[in-house]
Amino acid sequence: MNVCVLALGLSLVLTVCVARSPYQSVLQHSRIRGRQQGPNVCAMLKIKGTERKYFTNCKQWYHRKICGKPTVITYECCPGYERIPGEKGCPAALPLVNIYNTLGVVGASTTQVYSDRAQLRDEIEGPGSFTFFAPSNQAWAALPAEILDALVSNVNIELLNALHYHMVNRRLTSEELKHGSSFPSMYQEFPVHIHHYSNGVVTVNCARLIKPDQHATNGIVHVVDRVITAISNNVQTIIDVDDNLETLRTAVAAAGLTSMLENDGQYTVFAPTNEAFEKIPQDTLNRILGDPVALRDLLNYHILKHMHCAESIVSGTPMETLQGTVLEVGCDGDQMTLNGKAIIIKKDQLGTNGVVHYINELLIPDSAKTLMELAEGSSVATATRLFVEAGLSPHLTGSEALTMLAPLDRAFKGNLPQHIKKLMTNHILKEQLSSKSLYHGQELETLGGLKLRVFVYRNNLCIENACIAAHDKTGRYSSLFTVNRVLSPPMGTIMDVLKADDRFSVLVGAIQAAGMTELLTQQRTLTFFAPTNDAFGTAAHPELDTMGERSTEKFKYHLGEGAMVSGGVGAHTRLKPLQGEKLELGVRNYTVYVNKVPVVDADLMATNGVVHAVNSIIRPLRDSDNSPGTPAEEVEAGSSALSIVCRWSSHSISNL
């Protein structure tokens, strides 16, 4: 018995979980949301200030927005049901009548009137099995007056032809209206084109079905939000016959895309008008039009791989282009948007192999841009200005294979170094690279002739001290890496770095006395947490005399294997010291800590590693100590850590 019950329960679950069409799934969601109002009630979202209503999915329901506009909840009878006075919800099924009478009760009474006028009534009252995509009353009212007058004044043929184009000579439910399908209409078998989108929107010739599946004795009615017209031209023909697309037409021919737009397909073309091309600087436009590779990329960036009518868009969605990247296609009220901008001036020009939306702004993909154009479109304005001031414009606008390391604007703090022009030259690499192809230990040559190293960490990819802060931008010939810091090229060994900085004068003497100079000048890669003079006390003009063997071992505890720049430090990062068990690294409030000692100046780059300045001597953490990334306990000046025996001319500090 239990087995039978379990089997029955599983059967019911499987029945519920059977994949239905997107529209049916959304309708089911609306029914669930409306069930507290009574049987067969559907919850709908209505855009405030309009008559536009949508059966709702979860995302729309919780956001309470469609096309960026606020919505209100309305409760209506689900398709095929009606209310009964005095009873809750919509308990009664609509009477099953013929198509003509159905039009009158589903908000398509104008279509009913025009069916009378066109002498179509007998046909849709009589025997048969038809599908009628019936324009709503608002759809007829939205037609331009001259078009409507032309239709209704010639009742013998034009109006009848128009209505027959809205009909298919078979019954088609929403389940059978598959995405990308087409059906011969009853007007000379011109096809009607169906698109059934994943968000539950169904369109016929880009008109949205607003009341699908209204059953009749002799067929089915789907109420649509506009009057549709017969389609005979392909996308290329639409471009060919419109003078506003003359420049686009020339560009398509030059790129060799004409035949593609003539053949079978389901394309969405965002067609730049002549005005859109005129907004581009003439030099830029001439360069792209004269470069077949860049031109093809430019045009393919305006073409989506799939067909999307305006009515299918209810929120911003990334969509793949033929060029291989994505466009953010969205909407703002009744305006369709691209990358958040309302630049679409004419929608839903339907062809046999796709749809055309006119735009008044040209979209230039990164792959068609010079290095300068990549930089101008990024958050690196300060770096771009400095590159220009350094006289590097010919490199940024030419056809050299280069990679720019462009620091973010916030990386330039305080006074710029005096050698900034030379420094910017070393922010450009002599080849076009992808960050995905970089590997640990790789050396890269700059325009300034220096060699830069690549460091690959678990949480970051860095070139010297500068770590990648955004996705690559790959241009026509060059690439742009946005980095988080101004690059510090290595200018000497670790010992050279220490000698060049007065803050380390005591440390340098200690190193020399300990016989460790060779270790810090060889090519072995190290990370040195270097104590400043403040770490040793306040004695002036010290003279180092001797250092014991045990003190040398303590010194090596400040030296870690490999190069660890600040950008490679994450939570609980561990580094193996030359002497001792481990160094615990962490980050708090943008400050790196080593064994709870804060680094006061990070990323002093050397050819054989990196130096980080600390104002305290580093000691091993006890098991009871907290995790790294917390301030060090205060240590009195002169407290023990490096057992250095120093003799001073006027002062001595023992047991450091």
XYZ file of C-alpha atoms in Angstrom, residues 401-405 425-433 438 442-454 463-464 487:
31
model
C 51.173 45.266 -31.264
C 51.282 46.636 -27.705
C 49.764 46.195 -24.260
C 49.061 49.188 -22.038
C 49.211 48.858 -18.255
C 56.982 54.492 -21.121
C 57.465 51.450 -18.920
C 53.677 51.038 -18.623
C 53.537 49.913 -22.267
C 54.645 46.393 -23.228
C 56.112 45.524 -26.606
C 53.514 42.911 -27.584
C 49.753 42.408 -27.572
C 48.894 40.132 -24.684
C 50.328 35.164 -18.660
C 57.172 35.343 -17.256
C 59.232 38.372 -18.277
C 57.717 41.179 -20.347
C 59.667 43.915 -22.131
C 58.524 47.547 -22.014
C 58.927 50.350 -24.527
C 61.466 51.780 -22.083
C 63.586 48.659 -22.391
C 62.950 47.251 -18.910
C 61.976 43.694 -18.063
C 58.856 43.244 -15.903
C 57.935 40.033 -14.104
C 54.553 38.312 -13.878
C 52.922 42.543 -13.126
C 55.518 43.660 -10.599
C 53.991 50.399 -11.679
